[in-house]
Short mmCIF file of C-alpha atoms in Angstrom, two decimals:
data_model
loop_
_atom_site.label_atom_id
_atom_site.label_comp_id
_atom_site.label_asym_id
_atom_site.label_seq_id
_atom_site.Cartn_x
_atom_site.Cartn_y
_atom_site.Cartn_z
CA MET K 1 -12.60 16.84 -43.18
CA GLU K 2 -13.73 15.77 -39.71
CA THR K 3 -17.20 14.25 -39.35
CA ASN K 4 -18.80 17.12 -37.43
CA ARG K 5 -17.40 19.68 -39.89
CA THR K 6 -18.68 17.60 -42.79
CA LEU K 7 -22.13 17.50 -41.18
CA ILE K 8 -22.11 21.28 -40.77
CA ALA K 9 -21.17 21.63 -44.44
CA TYR K 10 -23.95 19.22 -45.45
CA TYR K 11 -26.47 21.09 -43.28
CA THR K 12 -25.38 24.38 -44.88
CA VAL K 13 -26.03 23.06 -48.40
CA VAL K 14 -29.47 21.77 -47.36
CA ARG K 15 -30.41 24.88 -45.39
CA LYS K 16 -29.43 27.22 -48.21
CA ASP K 17 -31.66 25.44 -50.72
CA VAL K 18 -34.59 24.97 -48.33
CA VAL K 19 -34.50 28.70 -47.54
CA ARG K 20 -34.54 29.37 -51.29
CA MET K 21 -37.49 27.09 -52.03
CA VAL K 22 -39.55 28.47 -49.13
CA ARG K 23 -38.77 32.05 -50.19
CA LEU K 24 -39.93 31.21 -53.71
CA TRP K 25 -43.08 29.34 -52.59
CA LYS K 26 -45.17 30.87 -55.37
CA GLN K 27 -42.88 29.17 -57.89
CA THR K 28 -42.11 26.02 -55.95
CA PHE K 29 -45.21 24.85 -54.06
CA LEU K 30 -48.22 26.76 -55.37
CA PRO K 31 -48.21 25.58 -59.03
CA SER K 32 -48.37 21.89 -58.01
CA MET K 33 -51.42 22.54 -55.84
CA VAL K 34 -53.22 24.49 -58.56
CA THR K 35 -52.47 21.82 -61.19
CA THR K 36 -53.62 19.04 -58.88
CA VAL K 37 -56.90 20.81 -58.08
CA LEU K 38 -57.55 20.95 -61.84
CA TYR K 39 -56.75 17.24 -62.23
CA PHE K 40 -59.12 16.39 -59.37
CA ILE K 41 -61.92 18.53 -60.80
CA VAL K 42 -61.60 17.34 -64.41
CA PHE K 43 -60.41 13.73 -64.12
CA GLY K 44 -61.66 12.99 -60.64
CA SER K 45 -65.04 14.65 -60.27
CA LEU K 46 -66.29 15.40 -63.82
CA ILE K 47 -64.98 12.47 -65.85
CA GLY K 48 -64.10 10.09 -63.02
CA SER K 49 -67.62 10.09 -61.54
CA LYS K 50 -68.85 8.42 -64.74
CA LEU K 51 -66.16 5.70 -64.72
CA PRO K 52 -66.45 2.27 -63.08
CA PRO K 53 -64.38 1.49 -59.95
CA ILE K 54 -60.78 0.23 -60.39
CA HIS K 55 -59.38 -2.36 -57.94
CA GLY K 56 -62.65 -2.00 -56.05
CA VAL K 57 -62.33 1.73 -55.32
CA SER K 58 -63.80 4.85 -56.94
CA TYR K 59 -61.79 6.33 -59.81
CA ILE K 60 -60.96 9.52 -57.89
CA MET K 61 -59.67 7.52 -54.92
CA PHE K 62 -57.63 5.38 -57.35
CA ILE K 63 -55.88 8.36 -58.96
CA VAL K 64 -55.03 10.31 -55.76
CA PRO K 65 -51.79 8.40 -54.98
CA GLY K 66 -50.73 8.60 -58.63
CA LEU K 67 -51.34 12.35 -58.80
CA VAL K 68 -49.37 12.86 -55.59
CA MET K 69 -46.51 10.80 -56.99
CA MET K 70 -46.60 12.73 -60.27
CA GLN K 71 -46.08 16.03 -58.44
CA VAL K 72 -43.47 14.53 -56.13
CA ILE K 73 -41.46 13.27 -59.10
CA MET K 74 -41.62 16.58 -60.96
CA ASN K 75 -40.80 18.68 -57.91
CA ALA K 76 -37.93 16.56 -56.62
CA TYR K 77 -36.41 16.52 -60.10
CA SER K 78 -36.85 20.18 -60.94
CA ASN K 79 -35.68 21.35 -57.52
CA THR K 80 -32.29 19.69 -57.85
CA SER K 81 -31.85 20.39 -61.54
CA SER K 82 -32.75 24.08 -61.29
CA ALA K 83 -30.84 24.73 -58.04
CA LEU K 84 -27.66 23.07 -59.29
CA PHE K 85 -27.92 24.56 -62.76
CA MET K 86 -28.42 28.08 -61.38
CA ALA K 87 -25.42 27.58 -59.08
CA LYS K 88 -23.40 26.51 -62.12
CA PHE K 89 -24.76 29.31 -64.30
CA GLN K 90 -24.04 32.03 -61.73
CA ARG K 91 -20.81 30.21 -60.84
CA ASN K 92 -21.59 30.26 -57.12
CA LEU K 93 -21.22 26.48 -57.16
CA GLU K 94 -17.52 27.37 -57.00
CA GLU K 95 -18.14 28.40 -53.37
CA MET K 96 -18.69 24.72 -52.61
CA LEU K 97 -16.11 23.33 -55.02
CA VAL K 98 -13.24 25.33 -53.46
CA SER K 99 -14.21 24.21 -49.96
CA PRO K 100 -12.85 21.02 -48.37
CA MET K 101 -16.23 19.29 -48.14
CA PRO K 102 -16.33 15.88 -49.81
CA GLU K 103 -18.23 15.39 -53.08
CA TRP K 104 -20.92 13.30 -51.40
CA THR K 105 -21.74 16.21 -49.10
CA ILE K 106 -22.61 18.42 -52.06
CA ILE K 107 -24.58 15.63 -53.78
CA GLY K 108 -26.27 14.64 -50.50
CA GLY K 109 -27.12 18.24 -49.69
CA TYR K 110 -28.82 18.88 -53.01
CA VAL K 111 -30.60 15.52 -52.95
CA THR K 112 -31.85 16.08 -49.39
CA ALA K 113 -33.21 19.47 -50.42
CA GLY K 114 -34.95 17.75 -53.35
CA ILE K 115 -36.47 15.24 -50.89
CA VAL K 116 -37.66 18.13 -48.72
CA ARG K 117 -39.27 19.85 -51.71
CA GLY K 118 -40.86 16.61 -52.92
CA SER K 119 -42.13 15.79 -49.43
CA ILE K 120 -43.65 19.21 -48.76
CA THR K 121 -45.29 19.18 -52.20
CA GLY K 122 -46.56 15.63 -51.68
CA VAL K 123 -48.14 16.49 -48.32
CA LEU K 124 -49.76 19.63 -49.76
CA VAL K 125 -51.14 17.78 -52.78
CA LEU K 126 -52.39 14.97 -50.56
CA GLY K 127 -54.12 17.59 -48.43
CA VAL K 128 -55.78 19.01 -51.55
CA GLY K 129 -56.91 15.49 -52.50
CA LEU K 130 -58.71 15.11 -49.17
CA PHE K 131 -61.08 17.92 -50.22
CA PHE K 132 -62.27 15.70 -53.07
CA THR K 133 -62.27 12.20 -51.59
CA HIS K 134 -61.41 10.26 -48.44
CA LEU K 135 -58.36 8.00 -48.34
CA THR K 136 -57.63 4.73 -46.64
CA LEU K 137 -54.21 3.97 -45.15
CA TYR K 138 -53.10 0.41 -45.76
CA SER K 139 -49.43 0.72 -44.71
CA ILE K 140 -47.84 3.95 -43.48
CA PRO K 141 -44.24 2.55 -43.59
CA ILE K 142 -44.71 1.63 -47.28
CA ILE K 143 -46.14 5.09 -48.04
CA ILE K 144 -43.19 6.82 -46.36
CA ALA K 145 -40.58 4.52 -47.90
CA ALA K 146 -42.03 4.91 -51.41
CA PHE K 147 -42.28 8.65 -50.94
CA VAL K 148 -38.71 9.20 -49.75
CA LEU K 149 -37.09 6.77 -52.19
CA THR K 150 -38.92 8.27 -55.18
CA CYS K 151 -37.90 11.79 -54.10
CA ALA K 152 -34.29 10.61 -53.71
CA LEU K 153 -34.24 8.90 -57.12
CA PHE K 154 -35.59 11.89 -59.02
CA SER K 155 -33.46 14.35 -57.08
CA LEU K 156 -30.45 12.34 -58.22
CA GLY K 157 -31.85 12.42 -61.76
CA GLY K 158 -32.16 16.19 -61.56
CA PHE K 159 -28.59 16.42 -60.27
CA LEU K 160 -27.29 14.37 -63.18
CA ASN K 161 -29.26 16.49 -65.66
CA ALA K 162 -27.87 19.75 -64.20
CA MET K 163 -24.29 18.45 -64.24
CA PHE K 164 -24.39 18.34 -68.02
CA ALA K 165 -26.87 21.16 -68.69
CA GLU K 166 -25.40 24.08 -70.57
CA SER K 167 -28.57 26.17 -70.96
CA PHE K 168 -32.01 26.56 -69.42
CA ASP K 169 -33.39 24.48 -72.30
CA SER K 170 -31.24 21.56 -71.18
CA ILE K 171 -32.98 21.36 -67.80
CA SER K 172 -36.49 21.63 -69.26
CA ILE K 173 -36.10 19.04 -72.03
CA ILE K 174 -36.01 15.99 -69.72
CA PRO K 175 -39.11 16.96 -67.63
CA THR K 176 -41.07 17.83 -70.77
CA PHE K 177 -40.10 15.02 -73.09
CA VAL K 178 -39.16 12.22 -70.71
CA LEU K 179 -40.69 12.64 -67.24
CA THR K 180 -44.15 13.83 -68.30
CA PRO K 181 -44.72 10.93 -70.76
CA MET K 182 -43.28 8.47 -68.24
CA THR K 183 -45.63 9.62 -65.48
CA PHE K 184 -48.71 9.77 -67.73
CA LEU K 185 -47.89 6.28 -68.99
CA GLY K 186 -46.86 5.09 -65.52
CA GLY K 187 -50.29 4.05 -64.27
CA VAL K 188 -51.30 7.35 -62.68
CA PHE K 189 -54.72 7.38 -64.38
CA TYR K 190 -55.26 3.68 -65.06
CA SER K 191 -54.42 0.15 -64.04
CA ILE K 192 -52.30 -1.78 -66.52
CA GLN K 193 -54.62 -4.72 -65.94
CA GLN K 194 -57.01 -2.87 -68.28
CA PHE K 195 -54.45 -3.42 -71.11
CA PRO K 196 -53.94 -6.44 -73.37
CA PRO K 197 -51.04 -8.69 -72.16
CA PHE K 198 -48.54 -7.26 -74.68
CA TRP K 199 -49.00 -3.67 -73.47
CA GLN K 200 -48.93 -4.80 -69.87
CA THR K 201 -45.46 -6.24 -70.52
CA VAL K 202 -44.34 -3.06 -72.30
CA SER K 203 -45.60 -0.95 -69.37
CA LEU K 204 -43.38 -2.91 -66.98
CA ALA K 205 -40.33 -1.29 -68.62
CA ASN K 206 -41.43 2.09 -67.23
CA PRO K 207 -39.86 2.60 -63.77
CA VAL K 208 -42.49 5.20 -62.80
CA LEU K 209 -45.10 2.42 -62.91
CA TYR K 210 -43.39 0.75 -59.93
CA MET K 211 -43.25 3.96 -57.91
CA VAL K 212 -46.88 4.87 -58.53
CA ASN K 213 -48.01 1.36 -57.73
CA VAL K 214 -46.00 0.90 -54.56
CA PHE K 215 -47.25 4.28 -53.30
CA ARG K 216 -50.83 3.37 -54.22
CA TYR K 217 -50.37 0.03 -52.44
CA GLY K 218 -49.56 1.94 -49.24
CA PHE K 219 -53.00 3.55 -49.41
CA LEU K 220 -55.26 1.01 -51.08
CA GLY K 221 -53.46 -2.31 -50.52
CA THR K 222 -53.67 -3.15 -54.25
CA SER K 223 -51.00 -2.96 -56.91
CA ASP K 224 -50.36 -3.92 -60.53
CA VAL K 225 -46.80 -4.96 -59.68
CA ASN K 226 -44.99 -7.00 -57.03
CA ILE K 227 -44.15 -4.68 -54.10
CA GLY K 228 -40.80 -6.32 -53.42
CA LEU K 229 -39.84 -5.92 -57.06
CA ALA K 230 -40.98 -2.28 -57.00
CA PHE K 231 -38.71 -1.48 -54.04
CA GLY K 232 -35.93 -3.41 -55.74
CA VAL K 233 -36.29 -1.27 -58.87
CA LEU K 234 -36.28 1.92 -56.78
CA LEU K 235 -33.22 0.94 -54.73
CA GLY K 236 -31.38 -0.37 -57.77
CA LEU K 237 -31.90 2.84 -59.73
CA ILE K 238 -30.88 4.97 -56.74
CA ALA K 239 -27.66 2.97 -56.36
CA LEU K 240 -26.97 3.22 -60.10
CA PHE K 241 -27.51 7.00 -60.22
CA LEU K 242 -25.49 7.57 -57.05
CA ILE K 243 -22.50 5.59 -58.28
CA LEU K 244 -22.65 7.30 -61.67
CA ILE K 245 -22.87 10.81 -60.18
CA LEU K 246 -20.04 10.19 -57.69
CA TRP K 247 -17.83 8.81 -60.46
CA LEU K 248 -18.59 11.75 -62.76
CA PHE K 249 -18.16 14.28 -59.93
CA LYS K 250 -14.74 12.90 -59.01
CA ARG K 251 -13.70 13.33 -62.65
CA GLY K 252 -15.04 16.88 -62.59
CA ALA K 253 -17.48 16.13 -65.42
CA GLY K 254 -19.75 19.08 -66.14
CA LEU K 255 -18.74 20.93 -62.98
CA LYS K 256 -15.02 21.57 -63.32
CA THR K 257 -12.95 22.58 -66.34
CA MET Z 1 -8.97 39.64 -36.49
CA VAL Z 2 -5.97 37.35 -36.07
CA TYR Z 3 -4.91 35.22 -38.97
CA PHE Z 4 -2.57 32.26 -39.03
CA SER Z 5 1.06 32.72 -38.18
CA THR Z 6 2.79 30.71 -40.86
CA VAL Z 7 6.52 30.90 -40.47
CA THR Z 8 7.41 27.41 -41.63
CA SER Z 9 9.91 25.73 -43.93
CA THR Z 10 7.16 23.96 -45.87
CA PRO Z 11 6.36 25.99 -48.97
CA ALA Z 12 2.88 27.44 -49.16
CA VAL Z 13 2.68 26.21 -52.74
CA ALA Z 14 4.88 23.68 -54.51
CA ILE Z 15 4.00 22.80 -58.08
CA LYS Z 16 6.01 20.57 -60.36
CA GLU Z 17 5.68 20.03 -64.10
CA LEU Z 18 2.06 21.14 -64.12
CA HIS Z 19 0.33 20.57 -67.44
CA LYS Z 20 -3.20 21.45 -68.46
CA VAL Z 21 -4.69 20.69 -71.83
CA TYR Z 22 -8.33 21.74 -72.17
CA LYS Z 23 -10.89 19.88 -74.26
CA GLY Z 24 -10.32 21.13 -77.77
CA GLY Z 25 -6.57 20.95 -77.37
CA THR Z 26 -5.69 24.34 -75.85
CA GLU Z 27 -2.53 23.87 -73.82
CA ALA Z 28 -2.84 26.32 -70.93
CA LEU Z 29 0.05 25.07 -68.80
CA ARG Z 30 3.24 23.48 -70.13
CA GLY Z 31 5.22 22.07 -67.26
CA ALA Z 32 4.92 25.00 -64.84
CA THR Z 33 7.17 24.52 -61.80
CA LEU Z 34 7.11 26.89 -58.84
CA ASP Z 35 7.79 27.03 -55.09
CA ILE Z 36 6.19 29.82 -53.08
CA PRO Z 37 7.42 30.14 -49.49
CA ALA Z 38 4.97 30.48 -46.61
CA GLY Z 39 4.28 34.10 -45.68
CA ASP Z 40 5.23 35.47 -49.09
CA PHE Z 41 3.34 38.15 -51.00
CA PHE Z 42 3.73 36.71 -54.46
CA ALA Z 43 2.91 38.22 -57.85
CA LEU Z 44 1.98 35.91 -60.69
CA LEU Z 45 2.11 38.01 -63.83
CA GLY Z 46 1.50 37.28 -67.45
CA PRO Z 47 -0.41 38.45 -70.50
CA ASN Z 48 -4.02 37.40 -71.12
CA GLY Z 49 -4.24 33.68 -71.79
CA ALA Z 50 -0.79 32.98 -70.29
CA GLY Z 51 -2.14 30.41 -67.81
CA LYS Z 52 -2.44 32.43 -64.58
CA THR Z 53 -6.11 31.71 -63.94
CA THR Z 54 -5.70 28.06 -64.94
CA LEU Z 55 -2.89 27.66 -62.42
CA ILE Z 56 -4.94 29.29 -59.67
CA SER Z 57 -8.02 27.26 -60.58
CA ILE Z 58 -6.05 24.02 -60.35
CA LEU Z 59 -4.83 24.96 -56.87
CA ALA Z 60 -8.38 25.88 -55.84
CA GLY Z 61 -9.86 22.63 -57.16
CA LEU Z 62 -11.94 24.21 -59.92
CA THR Z 63 -9.87 22.86 -62.79
CA VAL Z 64 -8.60 19.32 -63.19
CA LYS Z 65 -4.91 19.22 -64.12
CA THR Z 66 -3.72 17.00 -66.94
CA SER Z 67 -0.45 16.01 -65.23
CA GLY Z 68 2.11 17.17 -62.71
CA THR Z 69 1.89 17.66 -58.96
CA ALA Z 70 0.73 20.46 -56.71
CA GLU Z 71 0.96 20.79 -52.94
CA ILE Z 72 -0.44 23.39 -50.58
CA PHE Z 73 1.50 23.58 -47.31
CA GLY Z 74 2.80 20.08 -48.03
CA MET Z 75 -0.65 18.62 -48.76
CA SER Z 76 -1.11 17.13 -52.21
CA ILE Z 77 -4.19 18.36 -54.05
CA ASP Z 78 -4.59 14.77 -55.30
CA THR Z 79 -4.19 12.67 -52.18
CA ASN Z 80 -4.93 15.21 -49.42
CA HIS Z 81 -7.26 17.48 -51.33
CA SER Z 82 -9.61 18.15 -48.42
CA LEU Z 83 -6.83 19.36 -46.13
CA ALA Z 84 -5.10 21.21 -48.98
CA LYS Z 85 -8.33 23.06 -49.78
CA SER Z 86 -8.94 23.94 -46.13
CA TYR Z 87 -5.75 26.04 -46.22
CA LEU Z 88 -6.77 28.30 -49.06
CA GLY Z 89 -9.19 31.08 -49.81
CA LEU Z 90 -9.98 32.18 -53.36
CA VAL Z 91 -10.97 35.56 -54.73
CA PRO Z 92 -11.78 34.82 -58.37
CA GLN Z 93 -11.56 37.22 -61.26
CA GLU Z 94 -15.31 37.43 -61.85
CA PHE Z 95 -18.14 37.90 -59.37
CA ASN Z 96 -19.37 34.41 -58.58
CA PHE Z 97 -21.76 34.80 -55.66
CA ASN Z 98 -25.52 34.45 -55.83
CA ILE Z 99 -26.64 38.02 -56.47
CA PHE Z 100 -30.04 37.31 -54.88
CA GLU Z 101 -28.52 36.35 -51.55
CA ARG Z 102 -27.89 38.75 -48.68
CA VAL Z 103 -24.32 39.80 -47.98
CA ILE Z 104 -24.30 38.18 -44.54
CA ASP Z 105 -25.69 34.89 -45.91
CA ILE Z 106 -23.01 34.68 -48.60
CA VAL Z 107 -20.26 34.97 -46.02
CA VAL Z 108 -21.88 32.76 -43.35
CA ASN Z 109 -22.77 30.01 -45.83
CA GLN Z 110 -19.18 29.98 -47.05
CA ALA Z 111 -18.08 29.42 -43.45
CA GLY Z 112 -20.58 26.57 -43.26
CA TYR Z 113 -18.99 24.85 -46.27
CA TYR Z 114 -15.76 24.80 -44.26
CA GLY Z 115 -17.55 23.22 -41.31
CA ILE Z 116 -17.56 26.31 -39.11
CA PRO Z 117 -20.55 26.30 -36.70
CA ARG Z 118 -23.15 28.96 -37.53
CA ALA Z 119 -22.80 30.90 -34.26
CA LYS Z 120 -19.04 31.25 -34.76
CA ALA Z 121 -19.53 32.03 -38.46
CA LEU Z 122 -21.88 34.89 -37.56
CA ARG Z 123 -19.33 36.34 -35.12
CA ASP Z 124 -16.49 36.03 -37.62
CA ALA Z 125 -18.64 37.44 -40.42
CA GLU Z 126 -19.37 40.50 -38.30
CA ALA Z 127 -15.66 41.06 -37.71
CA ILE Z 128 -14.58 40.67 -41.34
CA LEU Z 129 -17.52 42.65 -42.77
CA LYS Z 130 -16.79 45.50 -40.35
CA GLU Z 131 -13.12 45.42 -41.28
CA LEU Z 132 -13.98 45.64 -44.98
CA GLY Z 133 -16.65 48.30 -44.53
CA LEU Z 134 -19.58 46.07 -45.47
CA TRP Z 135 -21.31 45.58 -42.13
CA GLU Z 136 -23.91 48.28 -42.83
CA LYS Z 137 -24.80 46.44 -46.05
CA ARG Z 138 -25.10 43.00 -44.46
CA THR Z 139 -28.85 42.65 -45.03
CA GLU Z 140 -28.73 43.97 -48.62
CA LYS Z 141 -28.91 41.58 -51.53
CA ALA Z 142 -25.53 41.30 -53.24
CA GLN Z 143 -26.94 42.67 -56.50
CA LYS Z 144 -27.49 46.04 -54.78
CA LEU Z 145 -23.78 46.49 -53.97
CA SER Z 146 -21.46 48.71 -56.00
CA GLY Z 147 -18.61 47.11 -57.96
CA GLY Z 148 -16.07 47.94 -55.27
CA MET Z 149 -18.27 46.52 -52.54
CA LYS Z 150 -18.74 43.32 -54.53
CA ARG Z 151 -14.94 42.97 -54.73
CA ARG Z 152 -14.67 43.45 -50.97
CA LEU Z 153 -17.46 40.94 -50.42
CA MET Z 154 -15.47 38.35 -52.36
CA ILE Z 155 -12.45 39.05 -50.15
CA ALA Z 156 -14.59 38.75 -47.00
CA ARG Z 157 -16.01 35.46 -48.24
CA ALA Z 158 -12.52 34.11 -49.02
CA LEU Z 159 -11.21 35.04 -45.57
CA ILE Z 160 -14.10 33.81 -43.42
CA HIS Z 161 -12.35 30.54 -42.59
CA HIS Z 162 -9.01 32.26 -41.88
CA PRO Z 163 -7.05 30.62 -44.73
CA ARG Z 164 -3.27 30.35 -44.59
CA LEU Z 165 -3.10 31.01 -48.33
CA LEU Z 166 -5.12 33.62 -50.20
CA LEU Z 167 -5.36 33.41 -54.00
CA LEU Z 168 -6.30 36.75 -55.54
CA ASP Z 169 -7.10 36.65 -59.23
CA GLU Z 170 -7.14 40.27 -60.41
CA PRO Z 171 -8.89 41.51 -57.28
CA THR Z 172 -8.68 45.20 -58.17
CA ALA Z 173 -9.87 45.03 -61.78
CA GLY Z 174 -12.27 47.92 -62.37
CA VAL Z 175 -11.78 49.33 -58.88
CA ASP Z 176 -11.17 53.08 -58.37
CA VAL Z 177 -7.83 54.35 -57.06
CA GLU Z 178 -9.06 55.14 -53.56
CA LEU Z 179 -10.57 51.71 -53.04
CA ARG Z 180 -7.54 50.03 -54.61
CA ARG Z 181 -5.27 51.78 -52.10
CA SER Z 182 -7.47 50.75 -49.17
CA MET Z 183 -7.46 47.16 -50.44
CA TRP Z 184 -3.66 47.27 -50.69
CA LYS Z 185 -3.51 48.40 -47.07
CA PHE Z 186 -5.77 45.58 -45.98
CA LEU Z 187 -3.82 42.97 -47.97
CA ARG Z 188 -0.51 44.19 -46.53
CA LYS Z 189 -2.00 43.87 -43.06
CA ILE Z 190 -3.18 40.29 -43.45
CA ASN Z 191 0.11 39.35 -45.11
CA ALA Z 192 1.98 40.84 -42.14
CA GLU Z 193 -0.22 38.72 -39.88
CA GLY Z 194 0.99 35.58 -41.67
CA THR Z 195 -1.33 34.93 -44.61
CA THR Z 196 0.54 33.95 -47.76
CA ILE Z 197 -0.86 35.85 -50.73
CA ILE Z 198 -0.65 35.01 -54.41
CA LEU Z 199 -1.78 37.90 -56.57
CA THR Z 200 -2.42 37.98 -60.28
CA THR Z 201 -2.91 41.44 -61.70
CA HIS Z 202 -2.57 43.45 -64.87
CA TYR Z 203 -1.68 46.52 -62.81
CA LEU Z 204 2.07 46.06 -62.64
CA GLU Z 205 2.44 49.03 -60.32
CA GLU Z 206 0.24 47.10 -57.90
CA ALA Z 207 2.51 44.06 -58.03
CA GLU Z 208 5.58 46.28 -57.62
CA GLN Z 209 4.07 48.00 -54.58
CA LEU Z 210 2.79 44.90 -52.82
CA CYS Z 211 4.78 41.83 -53.72
CA ARG Z 212 8.13 40.52 -52.50
CA THR Z 213 8.45 37.81 -55.12
CA VAL Z 214 7.41 37.76 -58.74
CA ALA Z 215 6.91 35.10 -61.36
CA VAL Z 216 6.05 35.74 -64.98
CA ILE Z 217 4.13 33.10 -66.87
CA ASN Z 218 3.86 33.09 -70.64
CA HIS Z 219 2.33 30.45 -72.90
CA GLY Z 220 1.93 28.20 -69.86
CA GLU Z 221 5.59 28.32 -68.80
CA ILE Z 222 7.21 30.16 -65.91
CA VAL Z 223 9.77 32.41 -67.60
CA VAL Z 224 10.92 34.38 -64.56
CA HIS Z 225 10.76 33.63 -60.85
CA GLU Z 226 12.77 35.77 -58.44
CA PRO Z 227 12.52 38.33 -55.65
CA MET Z 228 10.93 41.57 -56.88
CA ARG Z 229 13.84 43.68 -55.63
CA ALA Z 230 16.42 41.48 -57.36
CA LEU Z 231 14.49 41.65 -60.64
CA LEU Z 232 14.22 45.43 -60.50
CA THR Z 233 17.87 45.86 -59.47
CA ARG Z 234 19.05 43.58 -62.25
CA HIS Z 235 17.26 45.71 -64.82
CA GLY Z 236 18.69 49.01 -63.62
CA ASP Z 237 16.36 51.98 -63.94
CA LYS Z 238 13.56 50.14 -65.74
CA ASP Z 239 10.22 49.79 -64.00
CA LEU Z 240 8.32 46.51 -63.79
CA GLU Z 241 6.16 47.34 -66.80
CA ASP Z 242 9.23 47.76 -69.06
CA ILE Z 243 10.77 44.56 -67.72
CA PHE Z 244 7.51 42.68 -68.19
CA MET Z 245 7.16 43.84 -71.81
CA GLU Z 246 10.76 42.86 -72.51
CA LEU Z 247 10.24 39.37 -71.09
CA ILE Z 248 7.03 38.81 -73.01
CA GLU Z 249 8.52 40.03 -76.28
CA GLN Z 250 11.63 37.88 -75.81
CA LYS Z 251 9.43 34.84 -75.44
#
């Protein structure tokens, strides 16, 4: 397929899913904002006001980047997993599979839509956070890079999940039993420096810790982990997921009979 | 609407020794070999589970073959799959569009997947939807359409990129006589304009009326492949249904 035709095909995949998520804004964007308001009220204002500063900033200011990242991760993941699974379930994914567009166009289209959903959600949640506290900006390029790469990684994760999902349960198990514990234990609400050395080391095995910390670094200029290592983990996982998905897609795994 | 003129010596479809074994061991195709000339109106007949849909799905890229080769207008589905796919349009057996999408969006998005710019896709969608009597319903969600309209929508979607080869997998199942006749008329017209058509159907009268060549597949093997007229002539006063039953029982 020629390059300009491939780009039109890619744009069509993205456009279709962005139109869907905007049309369903009550299901896609609103719940994250409501949940985050509750987090800010309970953990930020009520409980957080009684806690000592972490890394030299108030508790509520400390948790804002983590809460944004938590919603970004969940939204990027669930957007791709639900969109692809529904397309599989209703069999309209066949519309794309019979067309001449390359596999990467389909993967890239869904992942881009996941990035769009994660980004819109992130900006909205960040906006909500500004009603509760002010934020400093330490490095805008790091904020944007962490944001986009995290969206991309979890969109790919959602894609992989949907490839093998055979029921609606299959796409809710990972967010409930894997992503939620990983984000809660990924330094959203605390610094791992508050832990004994053993648990600090254990925490380093959680990839979400790196994403939350690199994003927080972009705002506050402090982090529990090395920023270079954090970007390395993000890029490494993206490359791993991408290679795995492309390989599986070419074999027709989960999508073709 | 003008479709491709496809008078060429390259067969529209050339498959050799096609095998498909599904997970679990079901052998759907056992060395199917078939050449379908460009411009033909071709009937692929067989009882349920004979391998018709598997064969069509392999050509359309929805099923991965176990072994054998398949070419569409000379393009291998393995080595030139993008070009091979660009030549074909598929009307599957079951409705497979997003029922929450509008009619116009289903057709225009399909054009987009083939790399057709949106402005051109909108113009072409208008033409094909008008031709199939769906233009008035363009802003309706697909779930609101009647069964017959849904069938026509699948044909419109399959034709939006002007394919040289149209695969129709039981396109008139559950369609009333009047609509079936109007679909026959439309299919004859696009075939006369050069589109090669492969039709699977359980309505043997339909195959007899429309198709110039017939193949019968049973247990994954092609058991008959010849011009429709020659087959009917060879069997004297029997109609296609009698011949079909005879062939299936023999096997």
